[in-house]
Tab-separated table of C-alpha atoms (C1' of nucleotides) in Angstrom:
chain	number	residue	atom	x	y	z
A	1	UNK	CA	-54.498	-27.461	-61.012
A	2	UNK	CA	-57.302	-28.831	-58.935
A	3	UNK	CA	-58.964	-27.308	-55.940
A	4	UNK	CA	-58.567	-30.466	-53.937
A	5	UNK	CA	-54.840	-30.462	-54.306
A	6	UNK	CA	-54.246	-26.997	-52.980
A	7	UNK	CA	-52.151	-26.875	-49.868
A	8	UNK	CA	-53.949	-24.110	-48.021
A	9	UNK	CA	-51.492	-24.126	-45.176
A	10	UNK	CA	-48.642	-23.251	-47.456
A	11	UNK	CA	-50.535	-20.394	-49.010
A	12	UNK	CA	-50.482	-18.519	-45.727
A	13	UNK	CA	-54.141	-18.091	-46.240
A	14	UNK	CA	-55.204	-17.724	-42.656
A	15	UNK	CA	-57.359	-14.691	-43.016
A	16	UNK	CA	-60.883	-14.099	-42.056
A	17	UNK	CA	-62.590	-12.594	-45.038
A	18	UNK	CA	-65.716	-10.763	-44.071
A	19	UNK	CA	-68.200	-8.551	-45.826
A	20	UNK	CA	-69.564	-5.683	-43.758
A	21	UNK	CA	-72.528	-3.646	-44.879
A	22	UNK	CA	-73.318	-0.152	-43.711
A	23	UNK	CA	-77.061	0.195	-43.990
A	24	UNK	CA	-78.242	3.780	-44.134
A	25	UNK	CA	-81.595	5.416	-44.100
A	26	UNK	CA	-82.867	8.945	-43.490
A	27	UNK	CA	-85.837	9.589	-41.255
A	28	UNK	CA	-87.466	12.906	-40.430
A	29	UNK	CA	-84.439	13.838	-38.365
A	30	UNK	CA	-81.137	12.733	-39.777
A	31	UNK	CA	-79.031	10.026	-41.378
A	32	UNK	CA	-79.227	6.708	-39.546
A	33	UNK	CA	-77.110	3.583	-39.664
A	34	UNK	CA	-78.068	0.088	-38.603
A	35	UNK	CA	-75.737	-1.520	-36.054
A	36	UNK	CA	-75.590	-4.862	-34.256
A	37	UNK	CA	-74.586	-5.471	-30.682
A	38	UNK	CA	-71.846	-8.062	-30.617
A	39	UNK	CA	-72.686	-11.247	-28.734
A	40	UNK	CA	-69.159	-12.624	-28.706
A	41	UNK	CA	-65.587	-11.619	-28.313
A	42	UNK	CA	-63.808	-9.710	-29.607
A	43	UNK	CA	-65.595	-6.482	-28.726
A	44	UNK	CA	-68.440	-8.341	-27.021
A	45	UNK	CA	-71.139	-5.886	-26.052
A	46	UNK	CA	-69.905	-3.235	-28.448
A	47	UNK	CA	-71.960	-2.062	-31.384
A	48	UNK	CA	-70.648	-2.908	-34.820
A	49	UNK	CA	-71.428	-2.772	-38.509
A	50	UNK	CA	-73.415	-5.845	-39.586
A	51	UNK	CA	-71.401	-8.350	-41.533
A	52	UNK	CA	-70.683	-11.959	-42.197
A	53	UNK	CA	-68.129	-14.344	-43.552
A	54	UNK	CA	-67.879	-14.692	-47.265
A	55	UNK	CA	-69.124	-18.081	-48.383
A	56	UNK	CA	-67.218	-20.169	-50.837
A	57	UNK	CA	-69.920	-20.140	-53.477
A	58	UNK	CA	-70.870	-16.525	-53.139
A	59	UNK	CA	-69.554	-13.429	-54.855
A	60	UNK	CA	-68.716	-10.394	-52.761
A	61	UNK	CA	-71.745	-8.549	-54.110
A	62	UNK	CA	-74.071	-11.414	-53.285
A	63	UNK	CA	-72.618	-11.724	-49.805
A	64	UNK	CA	-73.278	-8.042	-49.191
A	65	UNK	CA	-76.790	-8.434	-50.500
A	66	UNK	CA	-77.342	-11.383	-48.196
A	67	UNK	CA	-76.237	-9.368	-45.158
A	68	UNK	CA	-78.416	-6.437	-46.159
A	69	UNK	CA	-81.441	-8.691	-46.660
A	70	UNK	CA	-80.904	-10.505	-43.372
A	71	UNK	CA	-80.841	-7.303	-41.420
A	72	UNK	CA	-83.550	-5.311	-43.134
A	73	UNK	CA	-85.856	-7.951	-44.565
A	74	UNK	CA	-85.879	-6.014	-47.822
A	75	UNK	CA	-85.129	-7.816	-51.052
A	76	UNK	CA	-84.062	-5.023	-53.330
A	77	UNK	CA	-81.633	-2.574	-51.897
A	78	UNK	CA	-79.068	-0.239	-53.348
A	79	UNK	CA	-75.592	-1.593	-52.689
A	80	UNK	CA	-72.187	-0.247	-53.506
A	81	UNK	CA	-68.741	-1.464	-52.620
A	82	UNK	CA	-67.029	1.065	-50.390
A	83	UNK	CA	-63.486	-0.017	-49.606
A	84	UNK	CA	-61.520	-2.988	-48.363
A	85	UNK	CA	-59.957	-2.671	-44.949
A	86	UNK	CA	-56.925	-4.777	-44.308
A	87	UNK	CA	-54.667	-3.116	-41.774
A	88	UNK	CA	-52.830	-5.367	-39.336
A	89	UNK	CA	-54.225	-3.873	-36.169
A	90	UNK	CA	-57.877	-3.667	-37.045
A	91	UNK	CA	-58.905	-6.764	-35.092
A	92	UNK	CA	-57.656	-7.818	-31.696
A	93	UNK	CA	-57.253	-11.506	-32.303
A	94	UNK	CA	-57.183	-12.935	-35.812
A	95	UNK	CA	-56.113	-11.349	-39.035
A	96	UNK	CA	-59.290	-10.178	-40.716
A	97	UNK	CA	-59.878	-8.488	-44.034
A	98	UNK	CA	-63.193	-6.769	-44.519
A	99	UNK	CA	-64.757	-5.747	-47.776
A	100	UNK	CA	-67.133	-2.962	-46.800
A	101	UNK	CA	-70.273	-2.112	-48.717
A	102	UNK	CA	-72.885	0.478	-48.083
A	103	UNK	CA	-76.564	0.284	-48.697
A	104	UNK	CA	-79.292	2.902	-48.927
A	105	UNK	CA	-82.830	2.139	-47.841
A	106	UNK	CA	-85.932	4.309	-48.134
A	107	UNK	CA	-87.205	5.013	-44.661
A	108	UNK	CA	-90.756	4.142	-45.614
A	109	UNK	CA	-89.786	0.603	-46.510
A	110	UNK	CA	-88.791	0.101	-42.897
A	111	UNK	CA	-92.268	0.484	-41.443
A	112	UNK	CA	-92.113	-2.635	-39.344
A	113	UNK	CA	-89.398	-1.845	-36.865
A	114	UNK	CA	-86.458	-4.004	-37.882
A	115	UNK	CA	-86.470	-7.271	-35.957
A	116	UNK	CA	-88.478	-6.615	-32.821
A	117	UNK	CA	-87.131	-9.701	-31.130
A	118	UNK	CA	-83.552	-9.030	-31.928
A	119	UNK	CA	-82.989	-5.975	-29.823
A	120	UNK	CA	-79.313	-6.253	-30.562
A	121	UNK	CA	-80.062	-4.724	-33.956
A	122	UNK	CA	-80.700	-1.013	-33.752
A	123	UNK	CA	-80.716	2.182	-35.781
A	124	UNK	CA	-78.461	4.998	-34.649
A	125	UNK	CA	-78.247	8.556	-35.807
A	126	UNK	CA	-74.781	8.941	-37.242
A	127	UNK	CA	-74.289	11.980	-35.074
A	128	UNK	CA	-75.274	10.140	-31.894
A	129	UNK	CA	-73.229	6.985	-32.098
A	130	UNK	CA	-72.303	4.541	-29.379
A	131	UNK	CA	-68.752	3.292	-29.036
A	132	UNK	CA	-68.029	0.975	-31.944
A	133	UNK	CA	-65.856	-2.123	-32.061
A	134	UNK	CA	-62.930	-2.850	-34.360
A	135	UNK	CA	-62.057	-0.033	-36.776
A	136	UNK	CA	-65.698	0.509	-37.503
A	137	UNK	CA	-65.672	4.199	-36.748
A	138	UNK	CA	-63.181	4.661	-39.550
A	139	UNK	CA	-65.271	2.558	-41.892
A	140	UNK	CA	-68.375	4.540	-41.024
A	141	UNK	CA	-66.604	7.840	-41.579
A	142	UNK	CA	-65.344	6.607	-44.911
A	143	UNK	CA	-68.863	5.671	-45.934
A	144	UNK	CA	-70.369	8.981	-44.894
A	145	UNK	CA	-67.685	10.866	-46.796
A	146	UNK	CA	-68.289	8.764	-49.881
A	147	UNK	CA	-72.008	9.338	-49.675
A	148	UNK	CA	-71.526	13.060	-49.227
A	149	UNK	CA	-69.221	13.384	-52.176
A	150	UNK	CA	-71.145	11.077	-54.466
A	151	UNK	CA	-74.404	12.899	-53.932
A	152	UNK	CA	-72.773	15.816	-55.688
A	153	UNK	CA	-72.189	14.077	-58.987
A	154	UNK	CA	-74.742	11.272	-59.130
A	155	UNK	CA	-78.351	10.477	-58.386
A	156	UNK	CA	-77.390	7.919	-55.742
A	157	UNK	CA	-79.555	9.661	-53.137
A	158	UNK	CA	-82.680	8.627	-55.034
A	159	UNK	CA	-82.355	5.280	-53.326
A	160	UNK	CA	-83.303	6.819	-50.010
A	161	UNK	CA	-86.851	7.543	-51.181
A	162	UNK	CA	-89.563	5.195	-52.304
A	163	UNK	CA	-91.469	5.569	-55.534
A	164	UNK	CA	-93.675	8.587	-54.926
A	165	UNK	CA	-92.419	11.650	-53.156
A	166	UNK	CA	-92.616	15.399	-52.873
A	167	UNK	CA	-89.733	17.512	-54.111
A	168	UNK	CA	-89.384	18.885	-50.598
A	169	UNK	CA	-88.723	15.364	-49.326
A	170	UNK	CA	-86.015	14.854	-51.901
A	171	UNK	CA	-84.513	18.178	-50.958
A	172	UNK	CA	-84.367	17.118	-47.312
A	173	UNK	CA	-82.481	13.969	-48.284
A	174	UNK	CA	-79.870	16.104	-49.998
A	175	UNK	CA	-79.718	18.560	-47.123
A	176	UNK	CA	-79.186	15.825	-44.567
A	177	UNK	CA	-76.398	14.205	-46.560
A	178	UNK	CA	-74.684	17.448	-47.477
A	179	UNK	CA	-75.204	18.861	-43.984
A	180	UNK	CA	-76.305	22.198	-45.292
A	181	UNK	CA	-79.505	23.910	-46.335
A	182	UNK	CA	-80.308	24.290	-49.995
A	183	UNK	CA	-82.283	26.951	-51.774
A	184	UNK	CA	-85.712	25.622	-52.674
A	185	UNK	CA	-85.983	27.266	-56.072
A	186	UNK	CA	-82.488	26.392	-57.175
A	187	UNK	CA	-82.857	22.819	-56.000
A	188	UNK	CA	-86.068	22.315	-57.946
A	189	UNK	CA	-84.654	23.872	-61.068
A	190	UNK	CA	-81.578	21.688	-60.997
A	191	UNK	CA	-83.174	18.412	-60.034
A	192	UNK	CA	-85.891	18.771	-62.650
A	193	UNK	CA	-83.297	19.761	-65.243
A	194	UNK	CA	-81.652	16.348	-64.899
A	195	UNK	CA	-84.700	14.879	-66.598
A	196	UNK	CA	-84.626	11.963	-64.166
A	197	UNK	CA	-87.904	12.780	-62.461
A	198	UNK	CA	-91.407	12.702	-63.771
A	199	UNK	CA	-94.521	14.110	-62.240
A	200	UNK	CA	-97.170	11.562	-61.315
A	201	UNK	CA	-99.834	14.203	-61.872
A	202	UNK	CA	-101.223	13.377	-58.455
A	203	UNK	CA	-101.167	15.465	-55.361
A	204	UNK	CA	-100.861	14.500	-51.775
A	205	UNK	CA	-103.906	15.707	-49.858
A	206	UNK	CA	-105.138	15.682	-46.280
A	207	UNK	CA	-102.542	17.975	-44.849
A	208	UNK	CA	-103.036	21.421	-43.476
A	209	UNK	CA	-101.365	23.201	-46.348
A	210	UNK	CA	-101.335	23.360	-50.097
A	211	UNK	CA	-100.985	19.809	-51.434
A	212	UNK	CA	-97.700	18.885	-53.063
A	213	UNK	CA	-97.268	17.370	-56.486
A	214	UNK	CA	-95.924	13.854	-56.259
A	215	UNK	CA	-92.989	12.828	-58.405
A	216	UNK	CA	-91.359	9.545	-59.218
A	217	UNK	CA	-87.929	8.529	-60.490
A	218	UNK	CA	-87.924	7.470	-64.107
A	219	UNK	CA	-85.284	4.976	-63.014
A	220	UNK	CA	-83.162	4.506	-59.943
A	221	UNK	CA	-80.185	3.393	-61.998
A	222	UNK	CA	-77.239	5.396	-60.860
A	223	UNK	CA	-76.385	8.179	-63.278
A	224	UNK	CA	-73.208	10.180	-63.051
A	225	UNK	CA	-73.313	13.871	-63.870
A	226	UNK	CA	-70.393	15.942	-65.116
B	1	UNK	CA	-60.410	-16.533	-28.740
B	2	UNK	CA	-56.998	-17.650	-29.774
B	3	UNK	CA	-55.564	-17.840	-33.237
B	4	UNK	CA	-54.271	-21.342	-32.668
B	5	UNK	CA	-57.692	-22.659	-31.885
B	6	UNK	CA	-59.369	-21.441	-35.006
B	7	UNK	CA	-60.782	-24.168	-37.173
B	8	UNK	CA	-59.971	-22.753	-40.577
B	9	UNK	CA	-61.741	-25.551	-42.363
B	10	UNK	CA	-65.040	-24.756	-40.747
B	11	UNK	CA	-64.737	-21.104	-41.615
B	12	UNK	CA	-65.041	-21.927	-45.285
B	13	UNK	CA	-62.004	-19.846	-45.733
B	14	UNK	CA	-60.637	-21.410	-48.866
B	15	UNK	CA	-59.995	-18.305	-50.829
B	16	UNK	CA	-56.923	-17.071	-52.464
B	17	UNK	CA	-56.514	-13.498	-51.417
B	18	UNK	CA	-54.323	-11.612	-53.795
B	19	UNK	CA	-53.308	-8.018	-54.257
B	20	UNK	CA	-52.951	-6.881	-57.851
B	21	UNK	CA	-51.333	-3.600	-58.759
B	22	UNK	CA	-51.900	-1.723	-61.986
B	23	UNK	CA	-48.727	0.238	-62.586
B	24	UNK	CA	-49.183	3.166	-64.937
B	25	UNK	CA	-46.852	5.601	-66.546
B	26	UNK	CA	-47.083	8.039	-69.439
B	27	UNK	CA	-44.345	8.275	-72.015
B	28	UNK	CA	-44.127	10.599	-75.007
B	29	UNK	CA	-46.919	8.663	-76.662
B	30	UNK	CA	-49.632	7.448	-74.375
B	31	UNK	CA	-50.651	5.821	-71.106
B	32	UNK	CA	-48.802	2.566	-70.436
B	33	UNK	CA	-49.408	-0.268	-68.034
B	34	UNK	CA	-46.931	-2.831	-66.781
B	35	UNK	CA	-47.942	-6.461	-67.321
B	36	UNK	CA	-46.414	-9.837	-66.567
B	37	UNK	CA	-46.498	-12.912	-68.727
B	38	UNK	CA	-47.861	-15.795	-66.716
B	39	UNK	CA	-45.484	-18.711	-66.280
B	40	UNK	CA	-48.039	-21.115	-64.832
B	41	UNK	CA	-51.616	-22.194	-65.190
B	42	UNK	CA	-54.183	-20.843	-65.121
B	43	UNK	CA	-53.796	-18.543	-68.112
B	44	UNK	CA	-50.224	-19.682	-68.702
B	45	UNK	CA	-48.681	-17.549	-71.422
B	46	UNK	CA	-51.259	-14.801	-71.070
B	47	UNK	CA	-50.366	-11.342	-69.926
B	48	UNK	CA	-51.730	-10.253	-66.568
B	49	UNK	CA	-51.672	-7.515	-63.973
B	50	UNK	CA	-48.777	-8.002	-61.542
B	51	UNK	CA	-49.852	-9.266	-58.153
B	52	UNK	CA	-49.090	-11.496	-55.258
B	53	UNK	CA	-50.598	-13.274	-52.313
B	54	UNK	CA	-51.267	-11.271	-49.228
B	55	UNK	CA	-48.922	-12.272	-46.450
B	56	UNK	CA	-50.146	-12.892	-42.961
B	57	UNK	CA	-48.148	-10.070	-41.402
B	58	UNK	CA	-48.747	-7.522	-44.084
B	59	UNK	CA	-51.485	-4.954	-44.526
B	60	UNK	CA	-53.173	-4.626	-47.905
B	61	UNK	CA	-51.438	-1.316	-48.534
B	62	UNK	CA	-48.036	-2.748	-47.722
B	63	UNK	CA	-48.659	-5.744	-49.936
B	64	UNK	CA	-49.501	-3.446	-52.820
B	65	UNK	CA	-46.393	-1.410	-52.151
B	66	UNK	CA	-44.311	-4.568	-52.140
B	67	UNK	CA	-45.653	-5.625	-55.525
B	68	UNK	CA	-45.085	-2.170	-56.978
B	69	UNK	CA	-41.519	-2.072	-55.657
B	70	UNK	CA	-40.739	-5.565	-56.920
B	71	UNK	CA	-41.810	-4.727	-60.416
B	72	UNK	CA	-40.478	-1.208	-60.803
B	73	UNK	CA	-37.542	-1.072	-58.437
B	74	UNK	CA	-38.838	2.258	-57.167
B	75	UNK	CA	-39.279	2.808	-53.463
B	76	UNK	CA	-41.749	5.629	-53.333
B	77	UNK	CA	-44.723	5.314	-55.579
B	78	UNK	CA	-48.203	6.697	-55.537
B	79	UNK	CA	-50.658	3.956	-54.633
B	80	UNK	CA	-54.403	3.928	-54.310
B	81	UNK	CA	-56.846	1.145	-53.656
B	82	UNK	CA	-59.088	0.677	-56.672
B	83	UNK	CA	-61.687	-2.011	-56.022
B	84	UNK	CA	-62.011	-5.554	-54.775
B	85	UNK	CA	-62.987	-8.153	-57.324
B	86	UNK	CA	-64.730	-11.197	-56.011
B	87	UNK	CA	-67.044	-12.659	-58.627
B	88	UNK	CA	-67.366	-16.421	-58.755
B	89	UNK	CA	-66.226	-16.865	-62.332
B	90	UNK	CA	-63.187	-14.652	-62.371
B	91	UNK	CA	-60.677	-17.479	-62.083
B	92	UNK	CA	-60.797	-20.831	-63.809
B	93	UNK	CA	-59.735	-23.031	-60.950
B	94	UNK	CA	-59.732	-21.780	-57.375
B	95	UNK	CA	-61.872	-19.146	-55.765
B	96	UNK	CA	-59.781	-16.009	-55.707
B	97	UNK	CA	-60.490	-12.567	-54.337
B	98	UNK	CA	-58.318	-9.749	-55.572
B	99	UNK	CA	-57.866	-6.379	-53.996
B	100	UNK	CA	-56.744	-4.187	-56.877
B	101	UNK	CA	-54.589	-1.096	-56.449
B	102	UNK	CA	-53.227	1.271	-58.987
B	103	UNK	CA	-49.946	3.064	-58.995
B	104	UNK	CA	-48.629	6.055	-60.914
B	105	UNK	CA	-44.964	6.342	-61.834
B	106	UNK	CA	-43.136	9.233	-63.476
B	107	UNK	CA	-41.736	8.022	-66.762
B	108	UNK	CA	-38.336	9.520	-66.071
B	109	UNK	CA	-37.877	7.379	-62.982
B	110	UNK	CA	-37.995	4.341	-65.253
B	111	UNK	CA	-34.793	5.094	-67.171
B	112	UNK	CA	-33.341	1.652	-66.731
B	113	UNK	CA	-35.722	-0.533	-68.671
B	114	UNK	CA	-37.600	-2.498	-66.061
B	115	UNK	CA	-35.914	-5.858	-65.424
B	116	UNK	CA	-33.864	-6.582	-68.543
B	117	UNK	CA	-33.570	-10.224	-67.655
B	118	UNK	CA	-37.182	-10.771	-66.947
B	119	UNK	CA	-38.588	-10.289	-70.398
B	120	UNK	CA	-41.901	-11.522	-69.082
B	121	UNK	CA	-42.396	-8.078	-67.591
B	122	UNK	CA	-43.351	-5.517	-70.178
B	123	UNK	CA	-44.970	-2.132	-70.667
B	124	UNK	CA	-48.000	-1.947	-72.924
B	125	UNK	CA	-49.860	1.024	-74.271
B	126	UNK	CA	-53.352	0.735	-72.867
B	127	UNK	CA	-54.698	1.149	-76.364
B	128	UNK	CA	-52.566	-1.665	-77.769
B	129	UNK	CA	-53.117	-4.435	-75.283
B	130	UNK	CA	-52.489	-8.140	-75.666
B	131	UNK	CA	-55.085	-10.657	-74.558
B	132	UNK	CA	-55.233	-10.624	-70.772
B	133	UNK	CA	-55.906	-13.481	-68.396
B	134	UNK	CA	-58.586	-13.709	-65.712
B	135	UNK	CA	-60.917	-10.714	-65.528
B	136	UNK	CA	-57.998	-8.386	-65.899
B	137	UNK	CA	-59.456	-6.455	-68.787
B	138	UNK	CA	-62.314	-5.425	-66.559
B	139	UNK	CA	-59.930	-4.439	-63.794
B	140	UNK	CA	-57.855	-2.411	-66.199
B	141	UNK	CA	-60.895	-0.630	-67.576
B	142	UNK	CA	-62.037	0.130	-64.057
B	143	UNK	CA	-58.656	1.633	-63.266
B	144	UNK	CA	-58.529	3.770	-66.380
B	145	UNK	CA	-62.004	5.084	-65.699
B	146	UNK	CA	-61.079	5.910	-62.132
B	147	UNK	CA	-57.952	7.701	-63.241
B	148	UNK	CA	-59.857	9.650	-65.863
B	149	UNK	CA	-62.521	10.766	-63.464
B	150	UNK	CA	-60.203	11.510	-60.575
B	151	UNK	CA	-57.958	13.721	-62.661
B	152	UNK	CA	-60.896	16.067	-62.918
B	153	UNK	CA	-61.219	16.774	-59.221
B	154	UNK	CA	-57.787	16.088	-57.753
B	155	UNK	CA	-54.108	16.597	-58.404
B	156	UNK	CA	-53.491	12.852	-58.620
B	157	UNK	CA	-51.861	13.244	-62.048
B	158	UNK	CA	-48.932	15.059	-60.460
B	159	UNK	CA	-47.555	11.659	-59.577
B	160	UNK	CA	-46.829	10.958	-63.228
B	161	UNK	CA	-44.139	13.641	-63.369
B	162	UNK	CA	-40.914	13.949	-61.466
B	163	UNK	CA	-39.868	17.022	-59.567
B	164	UNK	CA	-39.055	19.524	-62.312
B	165	UNK	CA	-41.167	19.859	-65.389
B	166	UNK	CA	-42.499	22.220	-68.009
B	167	UNK	CA	-46.163	23.189	-67.936
B	168	UNK	CA	-46.507	21.720	-71.398
B	169	UNK	CA	-45.426	18.350	-70.035
B	170	UNK	CA	-48.033	18.532	-67.328
B	171	UNK	CA	-50.629	19.472	-69.899
B	172	UNK	CA	-49.751	16.423	-71.962
B	173	UNK	CA	-50.283	14.199	-68.928
B	174	UNK	CA	-53.780	15.603	-68.563
B	175	UNK	CA	-54.479	15.317	-72.249
B	176	UNK	CA	-53.425	11.689	-72.379
B	177	UNK	CA	-55.550	10.740	-69.393
B	178	UNK	CA	-58.576	12.725	-70.472
B	179	UNK	CA	-58.155	11.642	-74.082
B	180	UNK	CA	-58.789	15.109	-75.390
B	181	UNK	CA	-56.807	18.213	-76.201
B	182	UNK	CA	-56.812	21.112	-73.798
B	183	UNK	CA	-56.426	24.803	-74.474
B	184	UNK	CA	-52.935	25.918	-73.485
B	185	UNK	CA	-53.907	29.255	-72.003
B	186	UNK	CA	-56.851	27.935	-70.048
B	187	UNK	CA	-54.854	25.004	-68.751
B	188	UNK	CA	-52.075	27.238	-67.479
B	189	UNK	CA	-54.456	29.647	-65.841
B	190	UNK	CA	-56.290	26.910	-64.034
B	191	UNK	CA	-53.356	24.809	-62.945
B	192	UNK	CA	-51.488	27.837	-61.635
B	193	UNK	CA	-54.633	29.046	-59.871
B	194	UNK	CA	-54.603	25.917	-57.706
B	195	UNK	CA	-51.513	27.304	-56.011
B	196	UNK	CA	-50.004	23.820	-55.975
B	197	UNK	CA	-47.135	24.635	-58.324
B	198	UNK	CA	-44.171	26.860	-57.864
B	199	UNK	CA	-41.735	28.114	-60.434
B	200	UNK	CA	-38.150	26.971	-59.950
B	201	UNK	CA	-36.970	30.141	-61.625
B	202	UNK	CA	-34.828	28.033	-63.917
B	203	UNK	CA	-35.297	27.397	-67.571
B	204	UNK	CA	-34.612	24.380	-69.646
B	205	UNK	CA	-32.093	25.270	-72.352
B	206	UNK	CA	-30.353	23.492	-75.214
B	207	UNK	CA	-33.427	22.924	-77.308
B	208	UNK	CA	-34.192	24.467	-80.638
B	209	UNK	CA	-36.898	26.734	-79.356
B	210	UNK	CA	-37.622	29.196	-76.629
B	211	UNK	CA	-36.671	27.637	-73.294
B	212	UNK	CA	-39.493	26.721	-70.926
B	213	UNK	CA	-39.764	27.729	-67.316
B	214	UNK	CA	-39.441	24.730	-65.025
B	215	UNK	CA	-41.968	24.205	-62.267
B	216	UNK	CA	-42.198	21.908	-59.292
B	217	UNK	CA	-45.025	20.615	-57.129
B	218	UNK	CA	-45.168	22.208	-53.731
B	219	UNK	CA	-46.329	18.795	-52.559
B	220	UNK	CA	-47.551	15.676	-54.237
B	221	UNK	CA	-50.080	14.998	-51.501
B	222	UNK	CA	-53.373	14.375	-53.146
B	223	UNK	CA	-55.676	17.356	-52.915
B	224	UNK	CA	-59.326	17.213	-53.838
B	225	UNK	CA	-60.904	20.206	-55.536
B	226	UNK	CA	-64.573	21.125	-55.430
C	1	DC	C1'	-34.246	33.329	-91.392
C	2	DC	C1'	-36.654	29.186	-90.396
C	3	DA	C1'	-38.648	25.778	-87.333
C	4	DA	C1'	-40.416	24.724	-82.918
C	5	DA	C1'	-42.286	25.194	-78.645
C	6	DA	C1'	-43.089	29.025	-74.950
C	7	DG	C1'	-45.734	32.459	-73.325
C	8	DT	C1'	-49.613	35.678	-72.791
C	9	DG	C1'	-55.483	38.473	-72.217
C	10	DT	C1'	-59.922	39.357	-73.510
C	11	DT	C1'	-64.595	38.182	-74.659
C	12	DA	C1'	-68.593	35.175	-74.698
C	13	DT	C1'	-71.077	31.626	-72.724
C	14	DT	C1'	-72.611	28.869	-69.188
C	15	DG	C1'	-73.686	27.471	-64.779
C	16	DA	C1'	-74.277	28.650	-59.820
C	17	DT	C1'	-76.041	31.609	-56.401
C	18	DA	C1'	-78.971	34.867	-54.092
C	19	DC	C1'	-83.321	36.346	-53.138
C	20	DA	C1'	-89.311	37.235	-51.735
C	21	DC	C1'	-93.863	36.676	-52.531
C	22	DC	C1'	-98.374	34.400	-53.524
C	23	DC	C1'	-101.021	29.796	-53.340
C	24	DA	C1'	-103.883	25.936	-51.656
C	25	DT	C1'	-105.316	23.467	-47.993
C	26	DG	C1'	-107.085	22.005	-43.012
C	27	DC	C1'	-108.513	23.514	-38.917
D	1	DG	C1'	-108.487	33.869	-41.050
D	2	DC	C1'	-104.384	31.844	-39.754
D	3	DA	C1'	-100.796	28.491	-39.903
D	4	DT	C1'	-98.278	25.478	-42.907
D	5	DG	C1'	-95.675	23.980	-46.462
D	6	DG	C1'	-96.072	24.371	-51.933
D	7	DG	C1'	-94.811	26.710	-55.813
D	8	DT	C1'	-92.588	30.187	-58.908
D	9	DG	C1'	-88.585	33.958	-61.879
D	10	DT	C1'	-84.988	37.146	-62.298
D	11	DA	C1'	-80.613	39.322	-61.653
D	12	DT	C1'	-75.854	38.835	-60.271
D	13	DC	C1'	-71.648	36.537	-59.993
D	14	DA	C1'	-68.202	33.022	-60.942
D	15	DA	C1'	-66.293	29.588	-63.710
D	16	DT	C1'	-65.475	27.788	-68.107
D	17	DA	C1'	-64.605	27.927	-73.005
D	18	DA	C1'	-63.132	30.028	-77.204
D	19	DC	C1'	-59.744	32.259	-79.585
D	20	DA	C1'	-54.300	34.247	-82.225
D	21	DC	C1'	-50.261	36.349	-82.050
D	22	DT	C1'	-45.462	37.385	-80.316
D	23	DT	C1'	-41.136	35.532	-78.155
D	24	DT	C1'	-36.932	32.952	-77.612
D	25	DT	C1'	-33.951	29.741	-78.815
D	26	DG	C1'	-30.892	26.325	-82.012
D	27	DG	C1'	-29.518	25.208	-86.294
DNA sequence: CCAAAAGTGTTATTGATACACCCATGC
DNA sequence: GCATGGGTGTATCAATAACACTTTTGG
């Protein structure tokens, strides 16, 4: 069997196969997602999850990484496959299958506002969303649910902070994702008990309160708890 | 934008998009998976996970259901999307993307041995597997892991039993999936505490021991615990 | 009466939750 | 000295884990 001999017509292979990437970050307010304003039909003018067509010589993971890099300018990002959406009515024109990924980015790595020129790329608070095209509201909800549940049994949320941080910052990340307040003492006990953090020994100064000890992650590799 | 005008060549859309379905059941021994012997290249003669090409007018879920029905003859099966596999080296010839699902079937619904004629369809204990084609060992491992973890926080395992059953049967299902023995008293306490079972009031007789109370699931809808 | 699976409660351990005050710094 | 967030320990409660004997039936 040779690639050249395949009769693609007969394989009923007329799908668009796209990879969409939900790019999340958490600022001092809330969870944010990066959206693009569509320049073409269908859903021209609507906001949508960034994505692209899968290339022939590209794995799904690499395609997702490419999209994430293109939009954020960051080379190393946390990426995880979310779900594949393939209902019949999810696109208005052509049959499209989308493999959705989500990505977590530390807010501090985004100092330069993402693509000044391209104003059709914009961060939105997930609780203040515009109208989205396609079935992207469903995809976004799926991603937020996954994030919320996975935070409970893994260290996935570490990927929303850069190397040095205060425990109170980490706690805020968890509070934003879980949408509830946590007890400071219990949080510290538990997070330190995982053994995944180490103190840098340094303290953050120049603020009008007692300086906080800075911690770092021993590794950002995802670890699953019981 | 009109479907007829799409230039499929230019979209680099030369993928095979398949839907593979891992069909599981548990007999008196262990967890089993249904495999097919491949009649054609690539991997001719190897055993593989049943699957098929996605049809143009068919959602992913429906495609998976079709495959599951074809192979088991059962209309209503539990199905769940597992993961989408799209590495470059997963197939020897053509670029193929596979959306994998898994399905759980009560052993008793399989009374008639699946497709007598088609001896290239066969159940295998997941701990006594033949050599599999493609990347199907990885897919299978992924599925087993998912099943194992999900049993811990959902009632997904209910789908491996038919309507009436003894608590000891249910316990065996859990033990097989978790690959460890459970304490009878604790298991009963916990499973009854979910409120998802109800006693039928009837007992199973004609066995050389004290007859067991038969239970049923109030619903097989998947419920997630904390 | 023997074999085989059904059924049943209590205790100990562990993990999760609730809760309030002093500390170090900048201004 | 006051405002601000940093840092710390204990007691209660809930969930989980460990553990052994009696019961009912068929043969």
